[in-house]
């Protein structure tokens, strides 16, 4: 037990340290935790009170807690499945720990429990507004908080178990496929589609559930019996609560033990590579230094699933929305006429800049070099060429999506040529700024010893500052327009904002060529 707690402490501290750089060890993870607290409380609060009001009006308030718990489980599984794949089956320290006098079950359990702690925090925060809404609409006395607390403690075991099995499947399929990057991207794309479709259809789903509340209650006592037991426990049936605890705890323990019994073999298989036997001699082609480095950056970007989707989800959403706006143009125009055409351009500009500020590949591109950084650093290539190749990838991603999306939005919303050009220009300028800003942030907050790519891309200080720094600048520009809107039109402001972004990018570029180059050589 002592070894388990030591390993659990190490894994949990590693998760916290992944947000830290230098002496400011607590700033990164505190900021990320604050963001998670805000999102969980806000989203759960909105849907909990909306659903509670609807359920209480038809006399089925008892469905609120089970339904919100199901939603919490689904969301936590989706957002931790790749973390499970990286932490449990892709961590670099596993091969070092297993030869030590520590059982494989202890190593496995320590990693899965670290994942459980993350799900526990999220589910606990998620259920606070749901519980308040349940009590506010007369769901029972405060004594019923006890079964809710028990469910908060044990149901994250279920989501952690599902994430563990999903992570194992992703790691297994990726390791046994010649096109492991394609396989990982395909799975990520499916999960992303589920999230996007679910978020767009959430109101329709809730309406369907309300119209079929009795059938939902029957389903909770059959296929979704775990959540049915929770509903019964809220009505005073503590035997159901006991069954809930057992059916969450025992499978979690048994499957963790079963996987740990073959842990070393699983790691060996998943870290192996599929070799080709159809090699042919071909003529070698030579490229310029920039072309070779740019090709390497593209290979890493499209070959690292978590990197691709964490930084590319924004532009995918922007492209999808612009196409959807063309298809459903009339309904959008009707909605705009109701809210006012004068706010259309500010909303579009804000959305484009926010999305592009999230599309920051350069803020982690240096850290992702990892153990091979010495090869890049020791190569006879000027540092400015390395910076240029990394920035070029970010520019192409931002520029291509902007050049495609903005004209489509202009057609869909019948924008004038001046409005379309101003949106296009501010999008291109934001792309230039983001690429330069990301490099500066990564040089300031490098993390060259990340255990896996997931930690670097999702949990490093550079990733946090790179993405949210751009979003903060966008918010400041929005505030500036609010103050100046009585003196400047939106098109004129966007031209000025574009010039300001390009000026900032130029200043950062000069810094990269001087101080940034010196920092790069000392990494």
Short mmCIF file of C-alpha atoms in Angstrom, two decimals:
data_model
loop_
_atom_site.label_atom_id
_atom_site.label_comp_id
_atom_site.label_asym_id
_atom_site.label_seq_id
_atom_site.Cartn_x
_atom_site.Cartn_y
_atom_site.Cartn_z
CA UNK A 1 0.00 0.00 0.00
CA UNK A 2 2.86 2.37 0.81
CA UNK A 3 4.37 1.83 -2.64
CA UNK A 4 0.99 2.54 -4.23
CA UNK A 5 0.63 5.86 -2.42
CA UNK A 6 4.19 6.86 -3.33
CA UNK A 7 3.62 6.11 -7.02
CA UNK A 8 0.22 7.80 -6.96
CA UNK A 9 1.78 10.89 -5.40
CA UNK A 10 4.52 10.90 -8.06
CA UNK A 11 2.02 10.57 -10.92
CA UNK A 12 -0.26 13.24 -9.49
CA UNK A 13 2.64 15.62 -8.88
CA UNK A 14 3.84 14.95 -12.43
CA UNK A 15 0.42 16.02 -13.71
CA UNK A 16 0.72 19.25 -11.70
CA UNK A 17 4.33 19.86 -12.70
CA UNK A 18 3.37 19.52 -16.34
CA UNK A 19 1.86 23.02 -16.05
CA UNK A 20 4.90 24.51 -14.31
CA UNK A 21 8.06 26.10 -15.56
CA UNK A 22 10.97 27.32 -13.50
CA UNK A 23 10.20 28.92 -10.18
CA UNK A 24 6.54 29.62 -10.96
CA UNK A 25 5.53 26.03 -10.40
CA UNK A 26 1.98 26.63 -9.28
CA UNK A 27 0.86 29.31 -11.75
CA UNK A 28 0.21 27.04 -14.73
CA UNK A 29 -1.78 24.29 -13.07
CA UNK A 30 -3.72 26.75 -10.91
CA UNK A 31 -4.78 28.60 -14.06
CA UNK A 32 -5.78 25.38 -15.81
CA UNK A 33 -7.65 24.19 -12.73
CA UNK A 34 -9.47 27.53 -12.50
CA UNK A 35 -10.52 27.20 -16.13
CA UNK A 36 -11.82 23.67 -15.55
CA UNK A 37 -13.73 24.85 -12.47
CA UNK A 38 -15.35 27.67 -14.43
CA UNK A 39 -16.33 25.53 -17.41
CA UNK A 40 -17.70 22.66 -15.31
CA UNK A 41 -19.73 24.93 -13.03
CA UNK A 42 -21.00 27.14 -15.85
CA UNK A 43 -22.03 24.41 -18.30
CA UNK A 44 -23.51 22.21 -15.61
CA UNK A 45 -25.32 25.17 -14.05
CA UNK A 46 -26.96 26.19 -17.33
CA UNK A 47 -28.19 22.72 -18.25
CA UNK A 48 -29.03 21.62 -14.70
CA UNK A 49 -31.41 24.48 -14.01
CA UNK A 50 -32.89 24.35 -17.51
CA UNK A 51 -33.50 20.61 -17.24
CA UNK A 52 -34.72 20.83 -13.63
CA UNK A 53 -37.33 23.43 -14.57
CA UNK A 54 -38.61 21.27 -17.42
CA UNK A 55 -38.63 18.01 -15.42
CA UNK A 56 -40.34 19.54 -12.40
CA UNK A 57 -43.13 20.87 -14.62
CA UNK A 58 -44.00 17.33 -15.74
CA UNK A 59 -43.41 15.71 -12.34
CA UNK A 60 -40.21 13.81 -13.21
CA UNK A 61 -37.60 15.74 -11.26
CA UNK A 62 -36.14 12.44 -10.02
CA UNK A 63 -34.55 12.03 -13.48
CA UNK A 64 -32.37 15.13 -13.10
CA UNK A 65 -29.46 13.69 -11.09
CA UNK A 66 -29.17 10.45 -13.13
CA UNK A 67 -29.28 12.35 -16.43
CA UNK A 68 -26.67 14.90 -15.34
CA UNK A 69 -24.52 12.05 -14.03
CA UNK A 70 -24.74 10.27 -17.38
CA UNK A 71 -23.70 13.48 -19.12
CA UNK A 72 -20.77 13.94 -16.71
CA UNK A 73 -19.62 10.37 -17.38
CA UNK A 74 -19.77 10.79 -21.15
CA UNK A 75 -17.91 14.11 -21.12
CA UNK A 76 -15.20 12.87 -18.76
CA UNK A 77 -14.63 9.72 -20.86
CA UNK A 78 -14.33 11.70 -24.10
CA UNK A 79 -11.85 14.16 -22.63
CA UNK A 80 -9.68 11.62 -20.77
CA UNK A 81 -9.54 8.72 -23.21
CA UNK A 82 -6.39 10.01 -24.91
CA UNK A 83 -4.89 10.96 -21.56
CA UNK A 84 -5.40 7.34 -20.51
CA UNK A 85 -3.69 6.13 -23.67
CA UNK A 86 -0.68 8.35 -23.02
CA UNK A 87 -0.45 8.07 -19.24
CA UNK A 88 -1.01 4.32 -18.85
CA UNK A 89 0.30 2.87 -22.12
CA UNK A 90 2.58 5.60 -23.47
CA UNK A 91 4.39 6.92 -20.41
CA UNK A 92 8.18 6.78 -20.60
CA UNK A 93 8.63 5.73 -16.97
CA UNK A 94 6.69 2.45 -17.21
CA UNK A 95 9.67 0.42 -18.45
CA UNK A 96 11.75 1.89 -15.62
CA UNK A 97 9.21 1.12 -12.90
CA UNK A 98 8.33 -2.46 -13.84
CA UNK A 99 11.84 -3.94 -13.18
CA UNK A 100 11.77 -2.40 -9.68
CA UNK A 101 10.51 -4.40 -6.66
CA UNK A 102 6.99 -3.08 -7.29
CA UNK A 103 4.18 -5.24 -8.63
CA UNK A 104 2.78 -4.46 -12.07
CA UNK A 105 -0.65 -4.13 -10.47
CA UNK A 106 0.65 -1.37 -8.19
CA UNK A 107 2.17 0.50 -11.15
CA UNK A 108 -1.02 0.13 -13.19
CA UNK A 109 -3.28 1.10 -10.28
CA UNK A 110 -1.23 4.21 -9.47
CA UNK A 111 -1.59 5.47 -13.04
CA UNK A 112 -5.29 4.68 -13.29
CA UNK A 113 -5.97 6.32 -9.92
CA UNK A 114 -4.20 9.47 -11.12
CA UNK A 115 -6.66 9.43 -14.02
CA UNK A 116 -9.47 8.84 -11.53
CA UNK A 117 -8.48 11.93 -9.54
CA UNK A 118 -8.86 14.06 -12.65
CA UNK A 119 -12.31 12.61 -13.34
CA UNK A 120 -13.24 12.96 -9.68
CA UNK A 121 -12.52 16.69 -9.71
CA UNK A 122 -14.51 17.21 -12.91
CA UNK A 123 -17.50 15.09 -11.86
CA UNK A 124 -17.55 16.66 -8.40
CA UNK A 125 -17.64 20.16 -9.87
CA UNK A 126 -20.21 19.09 -12.46
CA UNK A 127 -22.62 17.71 -9.88
CA UNK A 128 -22.60 20.77 -7.59
CA UNK A 129 -24.99 22.85 -9.77
CA UNK A 130 -27.07 19.73 -10.48
CA UNK A 131 -27.50 19.10 -6.75
CA UNK A 132 -28.40 22.74 -6.10
CA UNK A 133 -30.98 22.68 -8.91
CA UNK A 134 -32.40 19.39 -7.60
CA UNK A 135 -32.90 20.82 -4.11
CA UNK A 136 -34.07 24.21 -5.39
CA UNK A 137 -36.95 22.66 -7.31
CA UNK A 138 -38.01 20.53 -4.34
CA UNK A 139 -36.23 17.28 -5.07
CA UNK A 140 -35.90 16.37 -1.40
CA UNK A 141 -34.22 17.31 1.83
CA UNK A 142 -30.56 18.09 2.34
CA UNK A 143 -30.15 14.55 3.77
CA UNK A 144 -30.27 13.22 0.20
CA UNK A 145 -26.94 14.90 -0.47
CA UNK A 146 -25.32 11.80 1.10
CA UNK A 147 -26.10 9.42 -1.81
CA UNK A 148 -25.06 12.15 -4.25
CA UNK A 149 -21.68 12.48 -2.51
CA UNK A 150 -21.23 8.69 -2.61
CA UNK A 151 -22.04 8.66 -6.33
CA UNK A 152 -19.56 11.49 -6.95
CA UNK A 153 -16.85 9.42 -5.26
CA UNK A 154 -17.53 6.10 -7.02
CA UNK A 155 -19.00 6.92 -10.45
CA UNK A 156 -15.69 8.47 -11.66
CA UNK A 157 -14.31 4.94 -11.29
CA UNK A 158 -16.68 3.97 -14.11
CA UNK A 159 -15.58 6.82 -16.39
CA UNK A 160 -11.92 6.10 -15.58
CA UNK A 161 -12.44 2.42 -16.43
CA UNK A 162 -14.12 3.25 -19.74
CA UNK A 163 -11.35 5.75 -20.54
CA UNK A 164 -8.75 3.09 -19.65
CA UNK A 165 -10.31 0.52 -21.99
CA UNK A 166 -10.71 3.11 -24.73
CA UNK A 167 -7.11 4.26 -24.28
CA UNK A 168 -5.92 0.65 -24.47
CA UNK A 169 -7.87 0.15 -27.71
CA UNK A 170 -6.46 3.34 -29.25
CA UNK A 171 -2.90 2.43 -28.27
CA UNK A 172 -3.35 -1.16 -29.52
CA UNK A 173 -4.81 -0.18 -32.90
CA UNK A 174 -2.21 2.53 -33.42
CA UNK A 175 0.68 0.20 -32.59
CA UNK A 176 -0.55 -2.58 -34.92
CA UNK A 177 -1.26 -0.42 -37.93
CA UNK A 178 1.13 0.75 -40.61
CA UNK A 179 -0.79 3.99 -40.65
CA UNK A 180 -0.91 4.56 -36.91
CA UNK A 181 -1.23 8.32 -37.33
CA UNK A 182 -4.20 7.85 -39.66
CA UNK A 183 -5.78 5.44 -37.18
CA UNK A 184 -5.35 7.85 -34.28
CA UNK A 185 -6.65 10.76 -36.33
CA UNK A 186 -9.67 8.72 -37.43
CA UNK A 187 -10.59 7.83 -33.85
CA UNK A 188 -10.07 11.41 -32.74
CA UNK A 189 -12.20 12.63 -35.62
CA UNK A 190 -15.03 10.33 -34.59
CA UNK A 191 -14.88 11.54 -30.98
CA UNK A 192 -14.73 15.15 -32.16
CA UNK A 193 -17.76 14.58 -34.39
CA UNK A 194 -19.65 13.09 -31.45
CA UNK A 195 -18.86 16.14 -29.31
CA UNK A 196 -19.79 18.65 -32.01
CA UNK A 197 -22.98 16.89 -33.08
CA UNK A 198 -24.00 16.35 -29.47
CA UNK A 199 -23.39 19.99 -28.58
CA UNK A 200 -25.38 21.20 -31.59
CA UNK A 201 -28.25 18.81 -30.92
CA UNK A 202 -28.32 19.16 -27.12
CA UNK A 203 -31.59 21.10 -27.09
CA UNK A 204 -33.24 18.56 -29.39
CA UNK A 205 -31.93 15.70 -27.25
CA UNK A 206 -33.28 17.28 -24.07
CA UNK A 207 -36.65 17.89 -25.70
CA UNK A 208 -36.82 14.26 -26.82
CA UNK A 209 -35.98 13.08 -23.31
CA UNK A 210 -38.70 15.25 -21.81
CA UNK A 211 -41.30 13.93 -24.24
CA UNK A 212 -40.31 10.35 -23.40
CA UNK A 213 -39.61 10.73 -19.67
CA UNK A 214 -41.41 7.50 -18.73
CA UNK A 215 -39.42 5.50 -21.27
CA UNK A 216 -36.21 7.10 -19.98
CA UNK A 217 -37.07 5.96 -16.45
CA UNK A 218 -37.59 2.40 -17.71
CA UNK A 219 -34.23 2.52 -19.48
CA UNK A 220 -32.56 3.60 -16.24
CA UNK A 221 -33.77 0.38 -14.62
CA UNK A 222 -32.65 -1.85 -17.52
CA UNK A 223 -29.73 -0.95 -19.77
CA UNK A 224 -28.50 1.95 -17.63
CA UNK A 225 -29.15 0.21 -14.33
CA UNK A 226 -26.21 1.88 -12.56
CA UNK A 227 -27.87 5.26 -12.91
CA UNK A 228 -31.22 3.72 -12.08
CA UNK A 229 -29.74 2.58 -8.77
CA UNK A 230 -28.64 6.16 -8.17
CA UNK A 231 -32.19 7.39 -8.77
CA UNK A 232 -33.55 4.78 -6.35
CA UNK A 233 -30.93 5.76 -3.76
CA UNK A 234 -32.12 9.37 -3.94
CA UNK A 235 -35.58 8.11 -3.05
CA UNK A 236 -34.28 6.36 0.08
CA UNK A 237 -33.27 2.91 -1.21
CA UNK A 238 -29.79 2.54 0.28
CA UNK A 239 -29.49 -1.07 -0.91
CA UNK A 240 -29.40 0.33 -4.45
CA UNK A 241 -26.65 2.69 -3.34
CA UNK A 242 -24.65 -0.29 -2.08
CA UNK A 243 -25.09 -2.07 -5.42
CA UNK A 244 -23.94 1.09 -7.19
CA UNK A 245 -20.76 1.24 -5.12
CA UNK A 246 -19.96 -2.44 -5.72
CA UNK A 247 -20.59 -2.30 -9.47
CA UNK A 248 -18.33 0.73 -9.82
CA UNK A 249 -15.53 -0.45 -7.55
CA UNK A 250 -15.20 -4.17 -8.31
CA UNK A 251 -14.99 -4.01 -12.16
CA UNK A 252 -12.51 -1.15 -11.85
CA UNK A 253 -10.31 -3.23 -9.58
CA UNK A 254 -10.66 -6.49 -11.54
CA UNK A 255 -9.99 -5.03 -14.99
CA UNK A 256 -7.03 -3.03 -13.67
CA UNK A 257 -5.63 -6.27 -12.24
CA UNK A 258 -6.30 -8.18 -15.48
CA UNK A 259 -4.48 -5.59 -17.58
CA UNK A 260 -1.62 -5.38 -15.09
CA UNK A 261 -1.03 -9.14 -15.30
CA UNK A 262 0.02 -8.62 -18.93
CA UNK A 263 1.26 -5.05 -18.55
CA UNK A 264 4.84 -5.65 -19.70
CA UNK A 265 3.66 -7.63 -22.71
CA UNK A 266 1.12 -4.95 -23.60
CA UNK A 267 3.76 -2.22 -23.42
CA UNK A 268 6.14 -4.24 -25.59
CA UNK A 269 3.48 -4.77 -28.26
CA UNK A 270 2.32 -1.17 -28.23
CA UNK A 271 5.84 0.21 -28.46
CA UNK A 272 6.69 -2.03 -31.40
CA UNK A 273 6.45 -0.92 -35.00
CA UNK A 274 5.03 -2.52 -38.12
CA UNK A 275 7.91 -3.07 -40.56
CA UNK A 276 7.63 -3.08 -44.31
CA UNK A 277 9.29 -5.72 -46.49
CA UNK A 278 8.66 -4.14 -49.89
CA UNK A 279 11.48 -1.63 -50.01
CA UNK A 280 12.65 -0.47 -53.43
CA UNK A 281 15.70 1.50 -54.42
CA UNK A 282 14.69 4.92 -55.63
CA UNK A 283 16.37 8.15 -56.55
CA UNK A 284 16.92 10.40 -53.56
CA UNK A 285 15.70 13.95 -53.86
CA UNK A 286 17.41 16.89 -52.19
CA UNK A 287 15.57 19.83 -50.68
CA UNK A 288 16.53 23.15 -49.22
CA UNK A 289 17.02 23.43 -45.47
CA UNK A 290 13.69 25.20 -45.08
CA UNK A 291 11.80 22.65 -47.20
CA UNK A 292 13.28 19.73 -45.26
CA UNK A 293 12.41 21.27 -41.89
CA UNK A 294 8.93 22.27 -43.05
CA UNK A 295 8.29 18.72 -44.26
CA UNK A 296 9.41 17.43 -40.86
CA UNK A 297 7.04 19.84 -39.09
CA UNK A 298 4.14 18.71 -41.27
CA UNK A 299 4.97 15.07 -40.59
CA UNK A 300 4.96 15.62 -36.85
CA UNK A 301 1.76 17.67 -36.95
CA UNK A 302 -0.30 15.23 -38.99
CA UNK A 303 1.38 12.24 -37.36
CA UNK A 304 0.62 13.28 -33.77
CA UNK A 305 -3.09 12.94 -33.13
CA UNK A 306 -3.27 14.97 -29.94
CA UNK A 307 -1.22 17.77 -31.54
CA UNK A 308 -3.40 17.86 -34.64
CA UNK A 309 -6.78 17.95 -32.92
CA UNK A 310 -5.83 20.09 -29.94
CA UNK A 311 -4.57 22.90 -32.18
CA UNK A 312 -6.71 22.23 -35.26
CA UNK A 313 -10.16 21.85 -33.74
CA UNK A 314 -10.82 25.58 -34.03
CA UNK A 315 -10.19 25.88 -37.76
CA UNK A 316 -12.17 22.70 -38.39
CA UNK A 317 -15.11 24.26 -36.57
CA UNK A 318 -14.70 27.50 -38.52
CA UNK A 319 -14.66 25.66 -41.84
CA UNK A 320 -17.65 23.56 -40.82
CA UNK A 321 -19.61 26.61 -39.69
CA UNK A 322 -18.90 28.52 -42.90
CA UNK A 323 -20.13 25.61 -45.03
CA UNK A 324 -23.19 25.19 -42.81
CA UNK A 325 -23.89 28.93 -43.10
CA UNK A 326 -24.01 28.57 -46.89
CA UNK A 327 -26.45 25.64 -46.64
CA UNK A 328 -28.71 27.23 -44.00
CA UNK A 329 -28.31 30.82 -45.12
CA UNK A 330 -31.96 31.84 -44.92
CA UNK A 331 -32.41 30.70 -41.32
CA UNK A 332 -29.23 32.55 -40.33
CA UNK A 333 -30.38 35.73 -42.07
CA UNK A 334 -33.73 35.55 -40.28
CA UNK A 335 -31.98 35.20 -36.92
CA UNK A 336 -29.69 38.13 -37.72
CA UNK A 337 -32.63 40.37 -38.55
CA UNK A 338 -34.07 39.63 -35.12
CA UNK A 339 -30.90 40.42 -33.14
CA UNK A 340 -29.75 43.29 -35.37
CA UNK A 341 -27.52 43.38 -38.44
CA UNK A 342 -25.17 45.93 -36.84
CA UNK A 343 -23.67 43.30 -34.51
CA UNK A 344 -23.09 40.70 -37.25
CA UNK A 345 -19.64 41.95 -38.27
CA UNK A 346 -18.32 42.32 -34.69
CA UNK A 347 -19.52 38.78 -33.90
CA UNK A 348 -17.89 37.33 -37.02
CA UNK A 349 -14.63 39.19 -36.39
CA UNK A 350 -14.56 38.11 -32.75
CA UNK A 351 -15.27 34.49 -33.65
CA UNK A 352 -12.60 34.35 -36.36
CA UNK A 353 -9.93 35.93 -34.15
CA UNK A 354 -10.80 33.73 -31.17
CA UNK A 355 -10.61 30.57 -33.27
CA UNK A 356 -7.31 31.56 -34.89
CA UNK A 357 -5.83 32.44 -31.49
CA UNK A 358 -6.61 28.86 -30.42
CA UNK A 359 -4.80 27.51 -33.50
CA UNK A 360 -1.32 27.91 -32.08
CA UNK A 361 1.01 25.12 -33.19
CA UNK A 362 4.25 26.96 -32.51
CA UNK A 363 3.69 27.32 -28.76
CA UNK A 364 4.63 23.64 -28.29
CA UNK A 365 6.59 22.89 -31.47
CA UNK A 366 10.00 23.29 -29.79
CA UNK A 367 9.01 21.27 -26.72
CA UNK A 368 7.79 18.43 -28.95
CA UNK A 369 11.34 17.94 -30.24
CA UNK A 370 11.98 16.23 -26.90
CA UNK A 371 14.88 13.80 -26.89
CA UNK A 372 15.68 14.54 -30.55
CA UNK A 373 16.17 18.24 -29.94
CA UNK A 374 19.95 17.81 -29.86
CA UNK A 375 19.82 16.63 -33.49
CA UNK A 376 18.02 19.79 -34.58
CA UNK A 377 20.17 22.02 -32.40
CA UNK A 378 23.41 20.47 -33.67
CA UNK A 379 22.46 20.53 -37.35
CA UNK A 380 24.20 23.09 -39.61
CA UNK A 381 20.99 25.07 -40.02
CA UNK A 382 20.60 28.71 -38.94
CA UNK A 383 18.20 29.17 -36.05
CA UNK A 384 16.12 31.63 -38.07
CA UNK A 385 15.42 28.90 -40.65
CA UNK A 386 14.22 26.59 -37.87
CA UNK A 387 11.92 29.31 -36.56
CA UNK A 388 10.70 30.05 -40.08
CA UNK A 389 9.77 26.41 -40.75
CA UNK A 390 7.84 26.10 -37.49
CA UNK A 391 6.02 29.38 -38.09
CA UNK A 392 5.22 28.46 -41.70
CA UNK A 393 3.14 25.46 -40.62
CA UNK A 394 1.09 27.65 -38.27
CA UNK A 395 0.66 30.28 -40.99
CA UNK A 396 -0.56 27.81 -43.59
CA UNK A 397 -3.12 26.27 -41.22
CA UNK A 398 -4.49 29.68 -40.22
CA UNK A 399 -4.31 31.26 -43.66
CA UNK A 400 -5.89 28.40 -45.61
CA UNK A 401 -8.84 28.15 -43.23
CA UNK A 402 -9.27 31.95 -43.26
CA UNK A 403 -9.06 32.25 -47.06
CA UNK A 404 -11.70 29.52 -47.45
CA UNK A 405 -14.02 30.46 -44.59
CA UNK A 406 -14.24 34.25 -44.90
CA UNK A 407 -15.50 34.36 -48.52
CA UNK A 408 -18.05 31.66 -47.69
CA UNK A 409 -19.24 33.69 -44.71
CA UNK A 410 -19.38 36.78 -46.91
CA UNK A 411 -21.64 34.97 -49.37
CA UNK A 412 -23.79 33.38 -46.67
CA UNK A 413 -24.43 36.67 -44.84
CA UNK A 414 -24.44 38.92 -47.93
CA UNK A 415 -21.52 41.01 -46.68
CA UNK A 416 -20.15 43.90 -48.69
CA UNK A 417 -16.77 43.64 -50.39
CA UNK A 418 -15.23 46.03 -47.84
CA UNK A 419 -16.53 43.98 -44.91
CA UNK A 420 -15.28 40.72 -46.41
CA UNK A 421 -11.83 42.19 -47.11
CA UNK A 422 -11.56 43.58 -43.56
CA UNK A 423 -12.46 40.19 -42.08
CA UNK A 424 -9.97 38.47 -44.37
CA UNK A 425 -7.20 40.91 -43.49
CA UNK A 426 -7.68 40.67 -39.72
CA UNK A 427 -7.73 36.87 -39.98
CA UNK A 428 -4.46 36.80 -41.93
CA UNK A 429 -2.87 39.27 -39.50
CA UNK A 430 -3.97 37.19 -36.51
CA UNK A 431 -2.37 34.14 -38.13
CA UNK A 432 0.96 35.99 -38.44
CA UNK A 433 0.81 37.16 -34.83
CA UNK A 434 -0.12 33.73 -33.44
CA UNK A 435 2.78 32.01 -35.23
CA UNK A 436 5.37 34.47 -33.87
CA UNK A 437 3.80 34.71 -30.42
CA UNK A 438 3.75 30.93 -30.03
CA UNK A 439 7.48 30.64 -30.71
CA UNK A 440 8.24 33.32 -28.14
CA UNK A 441 6.08 31.60 -25.52
CA UNK A 442 7.68 28.21 -26.15
CA UNK A 443 11.15 29.70 -25.76
CA UNK A 444 10.08 31.35 -22.51
CA UNK A 445 8.38 28.20 -21.17
CA UNK A 446 10.14 25.18 -22.70
CA UNK A 447 9.29 21.67 -21.54
CA UNK A 448 11.84 19.38 -23.14
CA UNK A 449 11.36 16.43 -20.78
CA UNK A 450 7.64 15.76 -21.13
CA UNK A 451 6.68 12.14 -20.50
CA UNK A 452 4.55 12.09 -23.65
CA UNK A 453 3.13 14.38 -26.30
CA UNK A 454 -0.22 14.65 -24.50
CA UNK A 455 1.35 16.35 -21.49
CA UNK A 456 3.25 18.82 -23.68
CA UNK A 457 0.30 19.70 -25.90
CA UNK A 458 -2.44 19.82 -23.27
CA UNK A 459 -0.80 20.40 -19.90
CA UNK A 460 2.31 22.51 -20.39
CA UNK A 461 2.64 26.16 -19.43
CA UNK A 462 3.60 27.03 -23.02
CA UNK A 463 0.39 25.52 -24.38
CA UNK A 464 -1.70 27.33 -21.77
CA UNK A 465 -0.04 30.72 -22.27
CA UNK A 466 0.15 30.39 -26.05
CA UNK A 467 -3.55 29.70 -26.52
CA UNK A 468 -5.03 31.86 -23.79
CA UNK A 469 -2.58 34.69 -24.44
CA UNK A 470 -3.96 35.04 -27.95
CA UNK A 471 -7.52 34.80 -26.67
CA UNK A 472 -6.78 37.51 -24.10
CA UNK A 473 -5.45 39.82 -26.81
CA UNK A 474 -8.61 39.18 -28.85
CA UNK A 475 -10.73 40.08 -25.83
CA UNK A 476 -8.74 43.31 -25.38
CA UNK A 477 -9.29 44.21 -29.03
CA UNK A 478 -13.01 43.55 -28.58
CA UNK A 479 -13.01 45.89 -25.59
CA UNK A 480 -11.17 48.53 -27.60
CA UNK A 481 -13.81 48.35 -30.33
CA UNK A 482 -16.56 48.72 -27.75
CA UNK A 483 -14.96 51.94 -26.52
CA UNK A 484 -14.26 53.29 -30.01
CA UNK A 485 -17.41 52.09 -31.79
CA UNK A 486 -18.99 55.53 -31.64
CA UNK A 487 -16.04 56.99 -33.58
CA UNK A 488 -15.01 54.13 -35.89
CA UNK A 489 -16.92 51.73 -38.07
CA UNK A 490 -16.19 48.02 -37.74
CA UNK A 491 -14.34 47.88 -41.07
CA UNK A 492 -12.06 50.78 -40.15
CA UNK A 493 -11.37 49.25 -36.75
CA UNK A 494 -10.50 45.87 -38.30
CA UNK A 495 -7.98 47.55 -40.62
CA UNK A 496 -6.39 49.26 -37.60
CA UNK A 497 -6.46 46.01 -35.60
CA UNK A 498 -4.75 44.22 -38.49
CA UNK A 499 -1.98 46.81 -38.55
CA UNK A 500 -1.60 46.52 -34.77
CA UNK A 501 -1.34 42.71 -34.93
CA UNK A 502 1.26 42.90 -37.70
CA UNK A 503 3.25 45.44 -35.68
CA UNK A 504 3.23 43.13 -32.65
CA UNK A 505 4.28 40.22 -34.87
CA UNK A 506 7.17 42.29 -36.26
CA UNK A 507 8.36 43.21 -32.75
CA UNK A 508 8.23 39.57 -31.65
CA UNK A 509 10.01 38.51 -34.86
CA UNK A 510 12.88 40.89 -34.10
CA UNK A 511 13.04 39.47 -30.58
CA UNK A 512 13.19 35.93 -31.97
CA UNK A 513 16.13 36.81 -34.21
CA UNK A 514 18.09 38.27 -31.28
CA UNK A 515 17.21 37.20 -27.76
CA UNK A 516 15.13 34.25 -28.95
CA UNK A 517 18.07 32.80 -30.86
CA UNK A 518 20.26 33.04 -27.76
CA UNK A 519 17.65 31.23 -25.65
CA UNK A 520 17.29 28.52 -28.30
CA UNK A 521 21.02 27.81 -28.20
CA UNK A 522 20.97 27.39 -24.41
CA UNK A 523 18.09 24.90 -24.31
#
